[in-house]
XYZ file of C-alpha atoms in Angstrom:
426
model
C -132.421 -73.719 82.238
C -135.040 -72.479 79.785
C -134.986 -69.291 77.713
C -137.052 -67.258 80.216
C -134.630 -68.113 83.031
C -131.657 -67.035 80.861
C -133.358 -63.711 80.092
C -134.034 -63.154 83.810
C -130.384 -63.804 84.734
C -129.161 -61.437 82.021
C -131.545 -58.728 83.255
C -130.307 -59.087 86.847
C -126.637 -58.932 85.711
C -127.341 -55.849 83.590
C -129.064 -54.055 86.496
C -126.239 -55.016 88.864
C -123.595 -53.780 86.430
C -125.492 -50.510 85.969
C -125.693 -49.999 89.735
C -121.938 -50.693 90.078
C -121.030 -48.283 87.286
C -123.238 -45.581 88.800
C -121.661 -46.127 92.208
C -118.133 -45.949 90.759
C -118.965 -42.726 88.940
C -120.294 -41.213 92.147
C -117.227 -42.396 94.077
C -115.021 -40.756 91.472
C -116.919 -37.471 91.773
C -116.833 -37.643 95.542
C -113.270 -38.922 95.749
C -112.269 -36.374 98.372
C -115.803 -35.904 99.808
C -115.430 -32.141 99.360
C -118.026 -29.534 100.234
C -119.719 -27.751 97.296
C -117.190 -25.367 95.713
C -114.301 -26.899 97.631
C -112.676 -28.202 94.453
C -111.725 -24.624 93.542
C -113.850 -21.758 94.814
C -113.157 -22.511 98.464
C -109.396 -22.608 97.730
C -109.476 -18.872 97.005
C -110.437 -18.119 100.612
C -106.860 -18.936 101.598
C -105.056 -18.503 98.285
C -106.119 -14.900 97.913
C -103.350 -14.064 95.400
C -105.044 -16.262 92.828
C -107.870 -13.730 92.475
C -105.325 -11.548 90.671
C -104.309 -14.482 88.491
C -107.941 -14.985 87.482
C -108.009 -11.411 86.208
C -105.245 -12.055 83.666
C -106.055 -12.451 79.994
C -104.949 -16.095 79.660
C -106.134 -18.402 82.445
C -105.452 -22.150 82.491
C -108.757 -23.960 81.865
C -108.846 -25.963 85.134
C -108.310 -22.779 87.161
C -110.876 -20.907 85.082
C -113.424 -23.650 85.838
C -112.486 -23.591 89.511
C -111.122 -27.109 89.309
C -107.914 -26.895 91.384
C -108.077 -30.606 92.192
C -107.577 -31.285 88.503
C -103.868 -30.820 89.225
C -103.563 -30.729 93.030
C -104.427 -33.159 95.797
C -106.272 -31.166 98.506
C -104.914 -33.266 101.379
C -101.405 -34.597 100.811
C -99.017 -35.579 98.080
C -95.626 -37.128 97.412
C -94.932 -34.236 95.048
C -94.207 -30.565 95.582
C -97.077 -28.060 95.786
C -99.463 -30.958 96.467
C -99.436 -31.905 92.800
C -101.440 -35.025 91.976
C -98.545 -36.384 89.905
C -94.880 -35.727 89.263
C -94.092 -32.371 87.616
C -92.797 -34.158 84.513
C -96.102 -36.035 84.099
C -98.823 -33.767 85.456
C -99.329 -31.777 82.241
C -99.421 -34.925 80.117
C -102.497 -36.176 81.984
C -104.527 -33.715 79.895
C -102.134 -32.614 77.134
C -101.326 -36.012 75.664
C -101.009 -34.964 72.028
C -98.121 -32.497 72.342
C -95.641 -35.013 70.922
C -96.837 -36.904 67.821
C -96.029 -40.590 67.457
C -92.694 -41.085 65.724
C -91.705 -37.437 66.165
C -88.616 -36.403 64.165
C -87.627 -33.842 66.805
C -88.823 -32.947 70.310
C -88.181 -29.714 72.186
C -85.820 -30.453 75.069
C -88.072 -28.871 77.701
C -90.984 -31.006 76.490
C -88.892 -34.191 76.557
C -87.809 -33.324 80.109
C -91.380 -32.533 81.151
C -90.401 -29.046 82.339
C -93.393 -27.303 80.773
C -93.234 -24.498 83.328
C -90.050 -23.163 81.716
C -92.335 -21.781 79.004
C -95.834 -21.816 80.529
C -97.331 -20.573 83.768
C -99.626 -23.361 84.992
C -102.169 -20.845 86.279
C -102.353 -17.658 84.198
C -100.414 -14.974 82.334
C -101.123 -12.020 80.100
C -99.652 -13.868 77.114
C -101.470 -16.275 74.828
C -101.321 -19.987 75.737
C -100.222 -19.118 79.283
C -96.700 -18.377 77.985
C -94.379 -16.627 80.431
C -93.449 -14.085 77.751
C -94.785 -13.299 74.319
C -93.209 -13.670 70.889
C -89.537 -14.372 70.317
C -88.609 -12.953 73.716
C -89.478 -16.238 75.408
C -87.452 -18.330 72.925
C -84.406 -16.087 73.337
C -84.414 -16.717 77.100
C -82.736 -20.059 76.297
C -81.509 -19.428 72.761
C -79.580 -16.285 73.699
C -76.857 -16.728 71.099
C -79.455 -17.059 68.366
C -81.251 -13.957 69.587
C -78.061 -11.893 69.569
C -77.132 -13.102 66.080
C -80.582 -12.315 64.699
C -80.536 -8.891 66.321
C -77.211 -8.016 64.685
C -78.019 -9.438 61.231
C -78.024 -6.813 58.488
C -80.567 -8.717 56.395
C -83.397 -10.228 58.412
C -85.671 -13.062 57.324
C -89.266 -11.806 57.514
C -90.762 -14.931 59.166
C -88.228 -14.591 62.001
C -89.319 -11.019 62.717
C -92.917 -12.247 62.851
C -92.014 -14.972 65.337
C -90.140 -18.261 65.694
C -93.417 -20.167 65.571
C -93.868 -19.178 61.934
C -91.514 -22.041 61.030
C -91.061 -24.024 64.253
C -93.435 -26.067 66.382
C -92.660 -25.296 70.046
C -93.334 -28.834 71.261
C -92.362 -31.399 68.640
C -92.316 -32.015 64.924
C -93.456 -35.141 63.206
C -91.997 -34.020 59.885
C -88.536 -32.542 60.355
C -85.502 -31.897 62.540
C -85.064 -28.682 64.557
C -88.813 -28.605 65.355
C -89.550 -27.361 61.821
C -93.210 -27.568 60.828
C -92.214 -29.166 57.543
C -89.051 -30.411 55.875
C -86.819 -28.180 53.774
C -87.487 -27.177 50.980
C -91.231 -27.852 51.436
C -91.342 -25.326 54.275
C -89.513 -22.658 52.252
C -91.512 -22.943 49.049
C -94.664 -22.284 51.014
C -93.617 -18.622 50.757
C -90.986 -18.569 47.994
C -92.581 -19.516 44.683
C -89.922 -21.232 42.612
C -91.638 -20.575 39.259
C -91.388 -16.777 39.580
C -89.000 -15.079 37.081
C -87.045 -13.311 39.849
C -86.473 -16.597 41.679
C -85.291 -18.348 38.509
C -82.998 -15.462 37.575
C -81.391 -15.223 41.019
C -80.557 -18.936 40.841
C -79.006 -18.638 37.375
C -81.722 -20.746 35.779
C -80.819 -23.871 37.773
C -83.756 -26.053 38.934
C -83.244 -25.694 42.673
C -86.869 -26.200 43.730
C -86.011 -29.586 45.220
C -82.681 -28.528 46.730
C -82.047 -27.890 50.415
C -82.298 -24.098 50.717
C -80.307 -24.036 53.958
C -77.270 -25.238 52.043
C -76.786 -21.628 50.932
C -79.164 -19.456 52.938
C -79.262 -18.685 56.639
C -82.956 -18.968 57.562
C -82.512 -16.622 60.521
C -80.782 -13.750 58.687
C -77.256 -12.717 57.726
C -75.037 -9.829 56.676
C -75.223 -10.811 52.996
C -77.949 -10.076 50.489
C -80.357 -12.910 49.833
C -79.590 -14.002 53.416
C -76.704 -16.107 52.123
C -74.471 -17.380 54.902
C -71.730 -14.902 55.788
C -69.000 -17.099 54.277
C -69.701 -17.795 50.611
C -67.722 -19.878 48.123
C -66.222 -17.637 45.438
C -68.020 -19.296 42.472
C -71.346 -18.679 44.234
C -70.497 -15.021 44.859
C -69.539 -14.677 41.198
C -72.714 -16.536 40.112
C -70.553 -19.028 38.253
C -72.494 -22.183 39.112
C -71.318 -23.790 35.860
C -67.766 -23.754 37.215
C -68.686 -26.835 39.250
C -72.031 -27.960 37.800
C -73.184 -28.930 34.333
C -74.910 -26.151 32.363
C -78.350 -25.052 33.585
C -79.965 -26.121 30.291
C -78.350 -29.570 30.245
C -80.172 -32.801 31.042
C -78.272 -33.077 34.358
C -77.875 -29.446 35.465
C -77.108 -30.166 39.141
C -74.542 -32.849 38.437
C -70.960 -31.843 39.255
C -68.385 -31.944 36.461
C -66.062 -34.136 38.536
C -66.435 -36.233 41.672
C -64.815 -35.937 45.103
C -61.617 -33.986 45.603
C -60.969 -33.953 41.836
C -63.632 -31.266 41.469
C -61.988 -29.078 44.129
C -58.544 -29.670 42.629
C -59.545 -27.612 39.549
C -59.236 -24.421 41.636
C -57.434 -25.604 44.756
C -54.660 -27.557 43.057
C -51.913 -26.245 45.353
C -53.827 -27.322 48.463
C -54.766 -30.739 47.070
C -51.278 -31.495 45.725
C -49.769 -30.476 49.062
C -52.090 -32.886 50.884
C -51.173 -35.829 48.702
C -47.475 -35.103 49.147
C -47.832 -36.006 52.841
C -47.377 -39.473 54.332
C -50.809 -39.504 55.937
C -54.033 -38.153 54.415
C -57.228 -37.645 56.413
C -59.487 -40.430 55.122
C -62.632 -38.295 54.401
C -60.660 -36.598 51.616
C -60.333 -39.963 49.877
C -63.992 -40.788 50.441
C -66.424 -40.433 47.525
C -67.645 -37.130 48.984
C -64.076 -35.887 49.282
C -63.782 -32.345 50.604
C -67.565 -32.133 50.994
C -67.330 -34.529 53.944
C -66.374 -31.496 56.039
C -66.958 -28.435 53.831
C -70.126 -26.927 52.395
C -69.598 -26.179 48.680
C -71.832 -23.112 48.599
C -71.875 -21.155 51.850
C -71.465 -21.585 55.589
C -71.635 -19.808 58.926
C -68.105 -21.031 59.613
C -64.833 -19.799 58.174
C -63.330 -22.068 55.544
C -66.868 -23.164 54.616
C -66.780 -25.789 57.377
C -70.220 -27.409 57.682
C -70.490 -26.620 61.390
C -68.281 -25.823 64.377
C -65.352 -28.241 64.735
C -66.829 -30.073 67.734
C -69.848 -30.960 65.590
C -67.945 -31.540 62.339
C -65.155 -33.661 63.822
C -67.618 -35.318 66.190
C -69.544 -36.835 63.278
C -66.739 -39.385 62.960
C -64.872 -39.018 66.250
C -67.808 -39.424 68.607
C -65.740 -41.465 71.055
C -63.274 -38.577 71.469
C -66.031 -36.024 72.088
C -67.770 -38.274 74.607
C -64.469 -38.941 76.361
C -63.863 -35.214 76.761
C -67.384 -34.639 78.064
C -66.771 -37.231 80.796
C -63.223 -36.104 81.525
C -62.585 -34.738 85.006
C -60.018 -32.281 83.631
C -60.988 -30.501 80.408
C -58.384 -30.010 77.679
C -58.835 -26.445 76.447
C -58.413 -27.056 72.682
C -61.125 -29.724 72.707
C -63.424 -27.891 75.095
C -63.207 -24.785 72.904
C -63.606 -26.742 69.673
C -60.088 -26.068 68.385
C -59.124 -29.517 67.124
C -56.779 -27.949 64.569
C -54.573 -26.629 67.384
C -53.018 -30.098 67.512
C -54.149 -31.839 64.314
C -53.968 -30.974 60.632
C -57.470 -31.678 59.250
C -56.171 -32.540 55.765
C -52.836 -34.364 55.845
C -49.601 -34.671 57.784
C -46.290 -36.506 57.856
C -46.856 -37.165 61.565
C -48.812 -39.791 63.487
C -52.409 -38.863 64.315
C -52.105 -36.002 61.805
C -50.226 -33.982 64.446
C -49.110 -30.496 63.428
C -45.598 -31.248 64.686
C -43.476 -34.384 64.577
C -42.295 -34.084 68.170
C -45.082 -34.502 70.734
C -43.101 -32.577 73.359
C -42.763 -29.605 71.002
C -46.460 -29.843 70.119
C -47.579 -29.775 73.752
C -44.952 -27.108 74.418
C -46.796 -24.618 72.214
C -49.196 -24.207 75.145
C -47.471 -25.905 78.106
C -44.054 -25.041 79.495
C -43.201 -28.617 80.441
C -39.892 -27.601 82.057
C -41.824 -25.765 84.748
C -44.445 -28.476 84.874
C -42.179 -31.377 85.849
C -38.603 -32.444 86.424
C -39.336 -35.938 85.107
C -36.849 -36.771 82.312
C -38.483 -36.872 78.902
C -37.210 -36.844 75.357
C -35.555 -39.089 72.832
C -32.752 -40.183 75.197
C -35.190 -41.378 77.870
C -36.624 -44.775 76.937
C -39.913 -46.059 78.282
C -39.191 -49.116 80.504
C -42.497 -50.654 79.385
C -41.393 -50.546 75.751
C -37.789 -49.724 74.885
C -38.835 -48.902 71.306
C -40.467 -45.645 72.414
C -39.225 -42.651 74.330
C -40.851 -41.018 77.341
C -42.932 -38.019 76.299
C -46.111 -36.221 77.379
C -48.447 -38.952 76.133
C -46.579 -41.563 78.183
C -48.427 -40.296 81.264
C -51.288 -38.160 79.918
C -54.208 -38.837 77.571
C -54.696 -35.660 75.537
C -58.430 -36.238 75.000
C -59.121 -36.702 78.682
C -59.748 -39.430 81.243
C -62.086 -39.935 84.156
C -59.219 -38.912 86.464
C -57.488 -35.594 87.114
C -54.770 -34.177 84.879
C -55.564 -36.553 82.012
C -53.776 -39.439 83.743
C -55.130 -42.953 83.049
C -55.103 -44.090 86.696
C -56.981 -42.954 89.825
C -53.877 -41.620 91.588
C -50.417 -40.349 90.660
C -48.894 -43.245 92.628
C -50.806 -45.770 90.504
C -49.405 -44.082 87.418
C -45.783 -43.897 88.579
C -45.477 -47.535 89.612
C -46.312 -48.612 86.063
C -42.640 -47.893 85.317
C -41.130 -47.724 88.799
C -42.204 -51.182 89.868
C -39.805 -51.255 92.808
C -42.078 -48.808 94.619
C -45.201 -50.940 94.308
C -46.834 -51.799 97.634
């Protein structure tokens, strides 16, 4: 085959490919073989209510262009409302960039694909087709946060302007909690750390690189400077040098002592009492010491706990929290985040850091076991499975929950009883 023949073949292939591509494009345009205007305008002949939607200030682009088939199949569908794809995927066909690659945090409704919890897919009178404007929409789900912000004596200005001042509503590629940037980078965008007032209020300590939310509530509080409502006494007294090296030293943010030894300077009675016990909660002996559970500056929680007990205890005891979540019967102290109802968080002479030595007495603070059961329990009643232990509440129940009713570790009461009463096995 000579060069002219090769050129001829290439020309024919090119023309054929062009014809195919043109045909495919036309097929795509005429996918449903609709009459002119039937992709949207004709829809309004039946869907008369949408004429009102078109009059609203924010109209979804496909509807505005009269392109209903951008989202809906005009004939039939496997999805509700004749959607062309599943509700969790339909928006993503156009809005693919809502979640950046490697996002640090994603809004739950976005992750679930339930965009319509925030947006109307057709039109609204709020910007971006939002169901409601401003913080009102956010507080539909974050009710507790809304109530707290409303009651706060000192309000953070960005919050009053709107949640989106600091948060991205879809996802953040830079920080947790949907923050537009990490802390303190986000904070110093407004708060200039080189200003005299800023330096003075922080006692001359170089806090520009510190995590602002260690002391301040970014949503507002009842204390000046929007400090968290519970503040460590040295912070209230502006005595930073009680724990830290002097502000003009070479290591101003370094603590004078490490771990629990630093806390012992003021809390000697508490620390000495803990170490007088037979069992000490291991985080106290860790290099972070008391700071494993407590914030040294300020906190939303009483006792300067870093977070609610479910969150704080759950950092280490994840298995216990997950067990309770799956439990058929919920144990009130765990469900309500009151771990200290049964356990001492610092130290104890009892197993499992129980508040009382006798398990029956411990359970009896809430449960009247004498009314609950006539089964013999106590020191005189030995467990036939192990004569070294007595029969008590935990012989039959698992305090942190099971997948069966009443905290029992077997599907039925009969299955439980025959563990000891083998003569009744069938």
